[in-house]
Coordinates of C-alpha atoms in Angstrom, one line a residue:
Chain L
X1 CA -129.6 186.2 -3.9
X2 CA -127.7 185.9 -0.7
X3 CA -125.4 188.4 -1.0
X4 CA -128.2 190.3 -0.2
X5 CA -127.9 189.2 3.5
X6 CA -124.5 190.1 3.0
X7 CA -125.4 193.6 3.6
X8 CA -126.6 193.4 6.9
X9 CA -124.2 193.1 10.1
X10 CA -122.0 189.9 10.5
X11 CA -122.5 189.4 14.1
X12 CA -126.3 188.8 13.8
X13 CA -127.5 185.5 13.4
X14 CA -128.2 183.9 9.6
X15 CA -132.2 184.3 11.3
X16 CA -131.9 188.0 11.9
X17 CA -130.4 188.4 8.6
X18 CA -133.2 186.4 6.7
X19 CA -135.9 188.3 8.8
X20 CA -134.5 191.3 8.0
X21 CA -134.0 191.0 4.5
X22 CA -137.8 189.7 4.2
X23 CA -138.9 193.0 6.1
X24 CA -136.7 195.2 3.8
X25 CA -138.1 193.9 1.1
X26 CA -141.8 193.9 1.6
X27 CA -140.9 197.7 2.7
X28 CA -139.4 198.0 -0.9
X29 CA -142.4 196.3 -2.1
X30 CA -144.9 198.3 -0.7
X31 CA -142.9 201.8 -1.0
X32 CA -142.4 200.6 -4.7
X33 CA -146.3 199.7 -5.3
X34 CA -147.6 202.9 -4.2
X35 CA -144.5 205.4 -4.9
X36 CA -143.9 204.2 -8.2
X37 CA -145.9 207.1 -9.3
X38 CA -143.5 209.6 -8.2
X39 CA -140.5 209.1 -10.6
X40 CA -142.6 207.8 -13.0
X41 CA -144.3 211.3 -13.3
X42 CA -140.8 212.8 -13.6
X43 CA -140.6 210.7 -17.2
X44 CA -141.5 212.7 -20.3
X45 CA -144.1 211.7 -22.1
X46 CA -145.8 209.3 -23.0
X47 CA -145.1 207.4 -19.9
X48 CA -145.0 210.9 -17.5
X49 CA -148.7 212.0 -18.0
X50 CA -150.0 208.5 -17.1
X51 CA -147.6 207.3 -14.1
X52 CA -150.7 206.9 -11.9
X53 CA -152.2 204.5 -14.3
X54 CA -148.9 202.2 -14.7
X55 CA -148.8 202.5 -10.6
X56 CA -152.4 201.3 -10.6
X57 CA -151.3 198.4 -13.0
X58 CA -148.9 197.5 -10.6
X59 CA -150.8 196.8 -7.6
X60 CA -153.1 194.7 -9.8
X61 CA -150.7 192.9 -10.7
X62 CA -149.1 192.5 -7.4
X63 CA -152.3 191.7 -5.8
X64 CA -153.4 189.1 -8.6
X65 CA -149.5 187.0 -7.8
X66 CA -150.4 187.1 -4.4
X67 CA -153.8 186.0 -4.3
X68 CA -153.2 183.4 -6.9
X69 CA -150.3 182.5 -5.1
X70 CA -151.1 181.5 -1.8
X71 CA -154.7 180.1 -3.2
X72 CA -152.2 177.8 -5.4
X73 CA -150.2 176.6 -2.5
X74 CA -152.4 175.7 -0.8
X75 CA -154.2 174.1 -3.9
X76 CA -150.7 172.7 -4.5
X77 CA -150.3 171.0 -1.1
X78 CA -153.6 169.4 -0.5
X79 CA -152.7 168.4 -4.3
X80 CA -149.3 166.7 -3.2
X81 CA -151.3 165.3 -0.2
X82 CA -154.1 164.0 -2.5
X83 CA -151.6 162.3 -5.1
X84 CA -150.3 160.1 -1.9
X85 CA -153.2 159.2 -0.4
X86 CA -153.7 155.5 0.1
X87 CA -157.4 155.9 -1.5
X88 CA -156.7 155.3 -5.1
X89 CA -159.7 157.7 -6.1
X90 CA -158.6 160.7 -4.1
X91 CA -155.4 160.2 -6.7
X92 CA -156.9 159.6 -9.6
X93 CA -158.4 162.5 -9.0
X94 CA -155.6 164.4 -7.8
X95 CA -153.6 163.3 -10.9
X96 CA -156.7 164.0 -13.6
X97 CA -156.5 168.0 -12.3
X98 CA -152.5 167.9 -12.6
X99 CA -153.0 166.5 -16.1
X100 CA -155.4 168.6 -17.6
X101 CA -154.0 171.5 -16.1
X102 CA -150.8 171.5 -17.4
X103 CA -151.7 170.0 -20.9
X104 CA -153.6 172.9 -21.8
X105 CA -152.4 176.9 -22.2
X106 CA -153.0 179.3 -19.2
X107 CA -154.6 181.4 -21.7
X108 CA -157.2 179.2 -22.6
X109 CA -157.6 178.6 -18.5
X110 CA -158.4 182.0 -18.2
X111 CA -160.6 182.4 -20.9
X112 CA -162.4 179.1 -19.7
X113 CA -162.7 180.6 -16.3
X114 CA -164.4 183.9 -17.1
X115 CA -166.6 183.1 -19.9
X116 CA -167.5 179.3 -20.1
X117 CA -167.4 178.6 -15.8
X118 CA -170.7 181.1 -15.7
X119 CA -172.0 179.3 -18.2
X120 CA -171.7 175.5 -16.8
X121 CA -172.7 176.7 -12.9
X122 CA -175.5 178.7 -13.0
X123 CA -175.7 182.0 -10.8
X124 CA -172.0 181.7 -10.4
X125 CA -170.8 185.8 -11.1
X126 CA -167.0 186.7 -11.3
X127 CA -165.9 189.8 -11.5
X128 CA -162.5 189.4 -14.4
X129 CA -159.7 189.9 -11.5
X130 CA -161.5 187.2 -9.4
X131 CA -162.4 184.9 -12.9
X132 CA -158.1 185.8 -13.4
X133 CA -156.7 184.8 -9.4
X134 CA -158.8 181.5 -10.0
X135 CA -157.7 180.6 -13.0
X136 CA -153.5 181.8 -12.2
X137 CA -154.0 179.6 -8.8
X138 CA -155.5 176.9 -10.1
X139 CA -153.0 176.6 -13.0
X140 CA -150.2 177.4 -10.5
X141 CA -151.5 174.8 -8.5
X142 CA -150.6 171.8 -10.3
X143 CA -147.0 172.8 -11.0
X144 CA -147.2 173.4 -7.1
X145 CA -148.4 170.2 -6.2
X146 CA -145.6 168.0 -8.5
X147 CA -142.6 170.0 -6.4
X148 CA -144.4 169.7 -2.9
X149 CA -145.0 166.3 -3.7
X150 CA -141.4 165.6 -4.9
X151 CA -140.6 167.5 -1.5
X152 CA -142.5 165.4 0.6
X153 CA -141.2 161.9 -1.0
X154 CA -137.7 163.3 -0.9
X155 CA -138.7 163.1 3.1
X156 CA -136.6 159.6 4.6
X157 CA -139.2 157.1 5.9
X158 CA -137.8 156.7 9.3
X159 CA -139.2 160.6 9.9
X160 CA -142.4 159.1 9.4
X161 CA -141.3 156.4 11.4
X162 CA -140.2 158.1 14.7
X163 CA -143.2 160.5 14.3
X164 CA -145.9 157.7 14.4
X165 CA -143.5 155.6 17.2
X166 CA -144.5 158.4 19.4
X167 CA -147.5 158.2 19.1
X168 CA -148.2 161.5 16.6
X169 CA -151.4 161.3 14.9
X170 CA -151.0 160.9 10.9
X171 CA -152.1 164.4 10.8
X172 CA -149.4 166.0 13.4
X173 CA -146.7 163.7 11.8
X174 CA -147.5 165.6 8.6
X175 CA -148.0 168.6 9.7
X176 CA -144.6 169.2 12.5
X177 CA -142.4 166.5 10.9
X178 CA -142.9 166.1 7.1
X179 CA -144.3 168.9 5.7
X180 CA -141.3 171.3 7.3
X181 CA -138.7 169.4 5.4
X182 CA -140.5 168.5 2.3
X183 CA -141.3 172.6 2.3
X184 CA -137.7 173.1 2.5
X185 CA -136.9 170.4 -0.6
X186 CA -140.2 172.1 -2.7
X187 CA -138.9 176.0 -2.0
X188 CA -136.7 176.1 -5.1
X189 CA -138.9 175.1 -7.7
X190 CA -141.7 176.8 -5.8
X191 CA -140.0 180.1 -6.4
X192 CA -140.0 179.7 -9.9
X193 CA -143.1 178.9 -9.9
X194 CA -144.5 181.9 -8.4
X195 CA -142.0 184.4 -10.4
X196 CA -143.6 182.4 -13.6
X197 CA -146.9 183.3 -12.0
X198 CA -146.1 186.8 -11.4
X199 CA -145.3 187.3 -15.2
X200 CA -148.0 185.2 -16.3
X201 CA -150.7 187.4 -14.6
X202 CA -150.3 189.3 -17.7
X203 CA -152.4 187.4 -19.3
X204 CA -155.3 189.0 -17.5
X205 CA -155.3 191.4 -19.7
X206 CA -157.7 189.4 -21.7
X207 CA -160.3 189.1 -19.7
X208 CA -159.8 193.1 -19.4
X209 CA -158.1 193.0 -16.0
X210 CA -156.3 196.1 -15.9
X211 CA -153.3 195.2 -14.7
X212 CA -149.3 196.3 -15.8
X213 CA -149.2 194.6 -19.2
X214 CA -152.9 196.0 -19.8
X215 CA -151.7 199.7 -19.1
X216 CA -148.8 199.5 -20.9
X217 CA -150.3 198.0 -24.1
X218 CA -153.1 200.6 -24.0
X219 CA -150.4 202.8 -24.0
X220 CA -148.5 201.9 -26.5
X221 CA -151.5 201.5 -28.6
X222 CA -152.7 204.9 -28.3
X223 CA -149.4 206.7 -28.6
X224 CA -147.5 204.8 -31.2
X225 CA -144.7 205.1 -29.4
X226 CA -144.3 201.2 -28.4
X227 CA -140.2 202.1 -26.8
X228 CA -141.2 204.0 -24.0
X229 CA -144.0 202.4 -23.2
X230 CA -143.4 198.8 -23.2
X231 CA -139.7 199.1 -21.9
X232 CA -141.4 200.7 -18.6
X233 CA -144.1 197.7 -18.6
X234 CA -140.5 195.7 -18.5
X235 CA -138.9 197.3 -16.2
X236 CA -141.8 197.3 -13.5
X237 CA -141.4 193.8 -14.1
X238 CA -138.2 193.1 -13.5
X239 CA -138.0 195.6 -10.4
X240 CA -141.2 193.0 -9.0
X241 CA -139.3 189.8 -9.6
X242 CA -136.0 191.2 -8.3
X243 CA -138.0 191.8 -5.1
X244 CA -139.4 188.4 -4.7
X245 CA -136.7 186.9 -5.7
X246 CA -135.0 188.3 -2.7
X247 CA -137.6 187.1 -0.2
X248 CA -137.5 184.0 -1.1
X249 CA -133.7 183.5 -1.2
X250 CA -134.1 185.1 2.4
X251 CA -136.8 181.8 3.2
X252 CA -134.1 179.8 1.5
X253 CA -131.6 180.5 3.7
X254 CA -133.8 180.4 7.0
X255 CA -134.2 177.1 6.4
X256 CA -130.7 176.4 5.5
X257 CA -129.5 175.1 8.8
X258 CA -126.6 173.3 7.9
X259 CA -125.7 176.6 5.7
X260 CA -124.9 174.2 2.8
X261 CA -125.7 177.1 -0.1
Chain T
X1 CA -126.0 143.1 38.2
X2 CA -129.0 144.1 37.6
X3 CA -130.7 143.5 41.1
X4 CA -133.6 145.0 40.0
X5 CA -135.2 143.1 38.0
X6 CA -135.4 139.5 38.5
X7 CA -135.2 136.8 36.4
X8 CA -138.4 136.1 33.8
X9 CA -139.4 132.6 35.3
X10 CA -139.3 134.2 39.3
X11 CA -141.6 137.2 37.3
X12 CA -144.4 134.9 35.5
X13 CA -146.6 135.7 38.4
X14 CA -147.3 139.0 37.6
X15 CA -149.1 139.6 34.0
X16 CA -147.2 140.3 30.8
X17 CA -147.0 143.8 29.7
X18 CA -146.4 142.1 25.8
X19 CA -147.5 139.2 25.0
X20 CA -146.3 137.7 21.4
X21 CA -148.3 134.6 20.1
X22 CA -147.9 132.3 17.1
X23 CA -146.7 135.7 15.0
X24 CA -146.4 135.4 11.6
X25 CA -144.9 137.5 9.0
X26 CA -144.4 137.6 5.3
X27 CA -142.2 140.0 2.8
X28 CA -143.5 139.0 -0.5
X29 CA -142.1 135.5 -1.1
X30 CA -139.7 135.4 2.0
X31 CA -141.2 134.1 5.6
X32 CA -139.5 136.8 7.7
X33 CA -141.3 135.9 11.2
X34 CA -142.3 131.7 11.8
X35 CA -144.5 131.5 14.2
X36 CA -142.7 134.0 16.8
X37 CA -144.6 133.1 20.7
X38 CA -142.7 135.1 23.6
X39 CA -143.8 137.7 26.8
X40 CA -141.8 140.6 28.1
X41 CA -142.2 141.5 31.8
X42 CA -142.2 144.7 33.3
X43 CA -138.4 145.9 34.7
X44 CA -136.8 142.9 32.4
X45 CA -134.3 143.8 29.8
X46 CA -134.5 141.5 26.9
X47 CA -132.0 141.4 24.2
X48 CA -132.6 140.0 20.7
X49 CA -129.9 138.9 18.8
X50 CA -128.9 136.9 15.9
X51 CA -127.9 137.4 12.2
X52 CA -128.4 139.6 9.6
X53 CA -131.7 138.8 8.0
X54 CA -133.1 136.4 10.7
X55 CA -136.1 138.2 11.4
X56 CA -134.9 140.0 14.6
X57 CA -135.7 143.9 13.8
X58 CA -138.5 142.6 12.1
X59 CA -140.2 141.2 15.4
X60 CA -139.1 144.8 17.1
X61 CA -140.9 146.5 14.6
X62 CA -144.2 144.7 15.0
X63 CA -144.5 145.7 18.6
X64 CA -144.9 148.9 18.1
X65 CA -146.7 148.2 14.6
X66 CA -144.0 150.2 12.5
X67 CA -144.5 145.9 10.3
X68 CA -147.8 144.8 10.3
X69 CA -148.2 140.7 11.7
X70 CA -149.9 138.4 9.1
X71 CA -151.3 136.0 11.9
X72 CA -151.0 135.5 15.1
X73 CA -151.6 137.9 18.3
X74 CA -149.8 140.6 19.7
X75 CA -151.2 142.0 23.2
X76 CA -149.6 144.9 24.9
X77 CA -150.5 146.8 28.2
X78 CA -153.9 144.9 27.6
X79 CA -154.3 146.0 24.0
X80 CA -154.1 143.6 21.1
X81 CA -152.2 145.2 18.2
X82 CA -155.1 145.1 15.1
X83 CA -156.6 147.7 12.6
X84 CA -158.2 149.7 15.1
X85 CA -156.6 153.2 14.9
X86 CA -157.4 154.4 18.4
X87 CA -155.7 151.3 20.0
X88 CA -152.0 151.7 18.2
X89 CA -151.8 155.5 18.9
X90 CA -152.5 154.5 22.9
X91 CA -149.8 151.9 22.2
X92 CA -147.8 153.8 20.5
X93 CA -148.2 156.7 23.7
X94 CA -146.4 153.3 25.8
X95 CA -143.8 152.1 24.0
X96 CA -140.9 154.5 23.3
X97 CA -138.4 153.2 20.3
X98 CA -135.0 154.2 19.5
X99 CA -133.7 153.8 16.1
X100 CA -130.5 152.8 14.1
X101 CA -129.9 155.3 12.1
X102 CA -131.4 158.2 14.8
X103 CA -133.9 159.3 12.9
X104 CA -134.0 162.9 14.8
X105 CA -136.1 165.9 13.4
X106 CA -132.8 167.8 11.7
X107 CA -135.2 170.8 11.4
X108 CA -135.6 171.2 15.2
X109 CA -133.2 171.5 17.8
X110 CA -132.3 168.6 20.6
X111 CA -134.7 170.6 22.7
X112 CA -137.7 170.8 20.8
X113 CA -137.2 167.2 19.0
X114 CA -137.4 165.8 22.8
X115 CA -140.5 168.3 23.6
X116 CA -142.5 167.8 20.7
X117 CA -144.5 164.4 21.7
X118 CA -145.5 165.3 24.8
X119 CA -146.8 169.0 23.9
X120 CA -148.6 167.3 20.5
X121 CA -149.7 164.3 21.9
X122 CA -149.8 164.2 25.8
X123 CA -150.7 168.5 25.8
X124 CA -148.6 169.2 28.1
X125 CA -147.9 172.9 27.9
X126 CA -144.9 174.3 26.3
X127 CA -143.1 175.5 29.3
X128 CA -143.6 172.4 31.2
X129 CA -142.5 170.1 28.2
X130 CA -139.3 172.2 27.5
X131 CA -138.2 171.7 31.3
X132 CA -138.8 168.3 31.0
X133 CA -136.8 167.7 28.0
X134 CA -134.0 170.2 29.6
X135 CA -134.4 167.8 32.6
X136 CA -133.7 164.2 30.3
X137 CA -131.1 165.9 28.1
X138 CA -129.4 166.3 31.4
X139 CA -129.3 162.9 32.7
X140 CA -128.3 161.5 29.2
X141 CA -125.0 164.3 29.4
X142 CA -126.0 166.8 26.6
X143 CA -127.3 169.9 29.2
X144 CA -124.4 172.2 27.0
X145 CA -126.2 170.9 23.5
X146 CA -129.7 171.5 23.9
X147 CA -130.0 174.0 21.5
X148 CA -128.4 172.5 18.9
X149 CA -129.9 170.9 15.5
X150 CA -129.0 167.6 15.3
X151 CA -126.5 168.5 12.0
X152 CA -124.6 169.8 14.8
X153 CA -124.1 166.8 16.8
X154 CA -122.3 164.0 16.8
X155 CA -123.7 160.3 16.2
X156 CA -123.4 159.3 19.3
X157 CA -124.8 162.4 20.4
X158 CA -127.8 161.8 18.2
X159 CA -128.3 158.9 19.5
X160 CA -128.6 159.9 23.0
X161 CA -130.6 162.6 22.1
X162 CA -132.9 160.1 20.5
X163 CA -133.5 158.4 23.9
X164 CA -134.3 161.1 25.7
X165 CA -136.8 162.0 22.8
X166 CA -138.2 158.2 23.1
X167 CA -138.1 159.1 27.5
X168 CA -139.8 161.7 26.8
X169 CA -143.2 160.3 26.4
X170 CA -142.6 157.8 29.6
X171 CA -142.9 154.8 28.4
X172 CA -143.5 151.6 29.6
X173 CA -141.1 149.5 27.6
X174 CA -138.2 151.1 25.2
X175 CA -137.5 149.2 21.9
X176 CA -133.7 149.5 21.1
X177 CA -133.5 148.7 17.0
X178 CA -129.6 148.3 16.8
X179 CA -129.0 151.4 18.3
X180 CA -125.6 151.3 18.3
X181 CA -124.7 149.6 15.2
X182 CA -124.3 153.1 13.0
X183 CA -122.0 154.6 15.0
X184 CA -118.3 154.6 14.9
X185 CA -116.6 152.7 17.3
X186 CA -115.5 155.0 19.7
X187 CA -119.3 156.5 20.3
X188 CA -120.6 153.1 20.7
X189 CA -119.6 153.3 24.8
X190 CA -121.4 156.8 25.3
X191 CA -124.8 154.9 24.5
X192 CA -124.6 151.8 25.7
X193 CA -123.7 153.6 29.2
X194 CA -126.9 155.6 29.0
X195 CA -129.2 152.3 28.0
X196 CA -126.9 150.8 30.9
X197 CA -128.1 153.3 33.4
X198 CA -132.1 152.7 32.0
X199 CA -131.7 149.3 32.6
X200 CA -130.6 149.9 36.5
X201 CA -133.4 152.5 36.7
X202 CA -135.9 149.9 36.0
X203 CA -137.0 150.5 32.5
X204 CA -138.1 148.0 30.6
X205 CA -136.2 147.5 27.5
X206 CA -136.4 145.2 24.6
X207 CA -132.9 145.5 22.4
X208 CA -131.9 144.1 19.3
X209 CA -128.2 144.5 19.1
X210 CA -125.3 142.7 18.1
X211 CA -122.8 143.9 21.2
X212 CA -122.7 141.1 22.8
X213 CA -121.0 142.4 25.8
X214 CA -124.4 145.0 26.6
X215 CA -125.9 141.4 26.1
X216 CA -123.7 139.5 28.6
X217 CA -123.6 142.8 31.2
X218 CA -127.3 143.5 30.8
X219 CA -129.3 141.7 29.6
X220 CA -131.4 139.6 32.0
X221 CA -132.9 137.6 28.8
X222 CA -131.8 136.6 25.8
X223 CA -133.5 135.9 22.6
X224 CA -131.8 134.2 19.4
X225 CA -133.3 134.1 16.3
X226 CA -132.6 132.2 13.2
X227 CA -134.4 132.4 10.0
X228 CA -137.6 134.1 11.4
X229 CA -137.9 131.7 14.0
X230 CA -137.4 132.3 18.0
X231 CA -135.0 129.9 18.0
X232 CA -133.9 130.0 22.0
X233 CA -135.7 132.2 24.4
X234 CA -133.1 131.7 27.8
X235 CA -132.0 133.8 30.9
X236 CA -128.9 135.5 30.0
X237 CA -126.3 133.5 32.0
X238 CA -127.7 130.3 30.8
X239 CA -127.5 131.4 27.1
X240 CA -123.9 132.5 27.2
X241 CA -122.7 130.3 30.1
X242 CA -124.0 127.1 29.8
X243 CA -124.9 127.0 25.8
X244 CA -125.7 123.5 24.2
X245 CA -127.2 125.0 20.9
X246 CA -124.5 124.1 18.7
X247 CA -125.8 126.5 15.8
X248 CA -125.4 129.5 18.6
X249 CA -122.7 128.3 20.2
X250 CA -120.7 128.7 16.5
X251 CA -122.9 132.1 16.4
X252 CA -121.4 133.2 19.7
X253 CA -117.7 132.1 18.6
X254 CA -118.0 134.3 15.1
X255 CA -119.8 137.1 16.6
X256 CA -117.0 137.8 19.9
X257 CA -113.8 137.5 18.2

């Protein structure tokens, strides 16, 4: 991913580089999510005739990994936080979530969410994209919190240590000292995380979510022609991950000070 | 030498800014602090030596609470040092600490690792708190490395960046955890010059070190532990003058060859 900053001029600075990388590619994202359209509708059919509704699919889908997304890191670090807390209920708890979450399938997470959460809280009414970002960030969550919370134990003591010997509060120690660096240890795995969640949003679909796999398996459904169709469900995909994978790698080296990668 | 301060039994008239009694501290099985009773003055440098293991860092460490006392009291500025949350952090706001091993914030520059206490903690605005941390990277001789992360620096460097970080917050009383002890040898001057020039400025400082010539130079007081205990508590001329401790006076013989 970093030959991608390799593009830009050498006399900027690694953090011009970086920001500029992360601005060309949200421009690519954006461009991408609502211009798709245009070559798609150059394709012959069956994929041609229906390039607004695989554009369509694609901003679902874009907007369900970022929803779910920041909703899981943030579930992910109060997680982390709750799984160190000196209050061995607030990790019990922390660890109960992180264990049934990952010990069951996503699928059955998003089932659970749309059809059986209605029926154990009374009055509560999701629409299926909402029912889907709650269950992908509460499922992403839990991976989330096991990498922030390697991150924040990778973190040497004496941080802590200076932090509090000047007299930060628990909370500001955490928040400029700690967090910054464990962030930095967590990004990695983090990244993988949220490419996994951007190809697991699929599984919207059944909930009836119509997002890119939905599209593309109606498609192929009602045309019998499975090639076309599901090879440009995969490409969208990979043209989204490609794209994030680059932002990221841009983060990645922003916070590479010593330029070690 | 050090005209400034006077010697700790001409300075019992005025009140103690810490006050160590009876402090008692356990790791598991071992009995790392016996009974520790000592007072620091204001303007005094006191220096803490003794072997590896004999409880000295250990006592440091309580004053600031970074260890936890089993028994026994520990008073500073007027505040004992207990459980009560808001007490430690206004402690904490008084007495500025230096570490061994630096412990700067390697995701911030020299600048900001000096600025960010006072901005969190005191509020002072960011403006004001980046002059003032321009101002103390000055007088410790890094004005051409302020922007750099501390990656960038040397140890000795670090080190001094660290003290103007601990400065920044203007403390009453600096603890000095063997603040030389990880650097190479030929960095070990460039700090001990800087904590040279605190001590003639006033500052109270409480150092556990084993350079015994900072000891010797500076030092106004010096206290030897053995095995947890405060084993001699003596102005510094007396101590390596006019020892009769045979136990130190081997100590002393080991230590300065």
């Amino acid at each position: 991913m970093n030959v991608a900053l390799g593009v830009w001029p050498a006399r900027w600075t690694r953090q011009q580089r970086s920001t500029a990388t992360i601005a060309a590619s949200a421009v690519v994202l954006v461009l991408f999510m609502w211009g798709v359209a245009k070559p798609l509708s150059w394709m012959p059919d069956p994929v041609g005739p229906v390039a607004d509704e695989f554009a369509s699919g694609t901003r679902v889908t874009v907007w369900l990994t970022l929803a779910s997304g920041l909703a899981g890191i943030a579930i992910g670090v109060l997680t982390a936080v709750a799984k160190l807390a000196p209050f061995p209920p607030i990790r019990w708890a922390a660890d109960l979530y992180v264990w049934a979450v990952r010990g069951t399938p996503l699928l059955v997470q998003v089932l659970f969410v749309y059809f059986a959460l209605p029926a154990i809280v009374p009055g509560l009414q999701l629409s299926d994209f909402t029912s889907a970002v709650v269950a992908l960030a509460v499922n992403v969550g839990a991976y989330n919190a096991e990498a922030i919370r390697a991150g924040i134990v990778a973190v040497p003591k004496g941080q802590t240590e200076a932090a509090r010997a000047l007299g930060l509060s628990p909370l500001q120690t955490f928040r400029d000292v700690v967090f910054p660096q464990a962030f930095k240890i967590a990004l990695p795995p983090l990244v993988n995380n949220v490419v996994a969640l951007l190809k697991d949003s699929s599984l919207a679909y059944v909930i009836g979510v119509v997002e890119l796999s939905n599209v593309g398996n109606r498609l192929q459904a009602a045309t019998f022609e499975p090639v076309p169709t599901l090879a440009t469900t995969a490409t969208i995909y990979l043209v989204l991950t490609t794209v994030l994978t680059r932002i990221s790698g841009a983060i990645e080296q922003r916070l590479d000070l010593e330029q070690r990668r | 030498m050090s005209l400034v301060h006077s010697a700790p039994s001409l300075a019992t008239d005025r009140p103690p800014l810490i006050v160590a009694e009876g402090v008692n501290k356990h790791f598991g099985p071992a009995h790392v602090l016996r009974g520790v009773t000592t007072r620091f003055f204001e303007g005094e440098v006191a220096v803490i030596i003794g072997a590896s293991g004999s409880g000295k860092s250990t006592f440091l460490r309580t004053l600031n609470r970074l260890e936890k006392h089993d028994s026994g009291r520990i008073v500073v500025d007027g505040i004992e040092l207990d459980d009560n949350v808001r007490n430690l952090d206004a402690i904490r706001r008084e007495v500025g600490m230096v570490f061994q091993q630096f412990n700067l914030f390697p995701h911030l520059t020299a600048l900001e690792n000096v600025a960010l206490a006072p901005r969190r903690v005191r509020g002072t605005p960011r403006a004001e708190a980046t002059r003032a941390a321009l101002e103390l990277l000055t007088r410790v001789g890094l004005a051409d490395h302020v922007h750099k992360y501390p990656f960038q620096l040397s140890g000795g460097q670090q080190q001094r960046v660290a003290i103007a970080r601990a400065l920044a917050m203007n403390p009453k009383v600096l603890l000095f955890d063997e603040p030389t002890s990880a650097l190479d040898p030929e960095m070990i001057n460039e700090v001990l010059d800087v904590m040279k020039d605190l001590a003639r400025s006033g500052m109270t400082m409480i150092v556990v070190t084993h350079e015994m010539r900072f000891a010797r130079e500076v030092g106004d007081r010096i206290l030897f532990f053995d095995h947890g205990e405060l084993l001699q508590d003596a102005p510094a001329d007396e101590f390596f003058e006019r020892q009769r401790n045979d136990r130190i006076r081997a100590f002393l013989g080991q230590i300065s060859h």
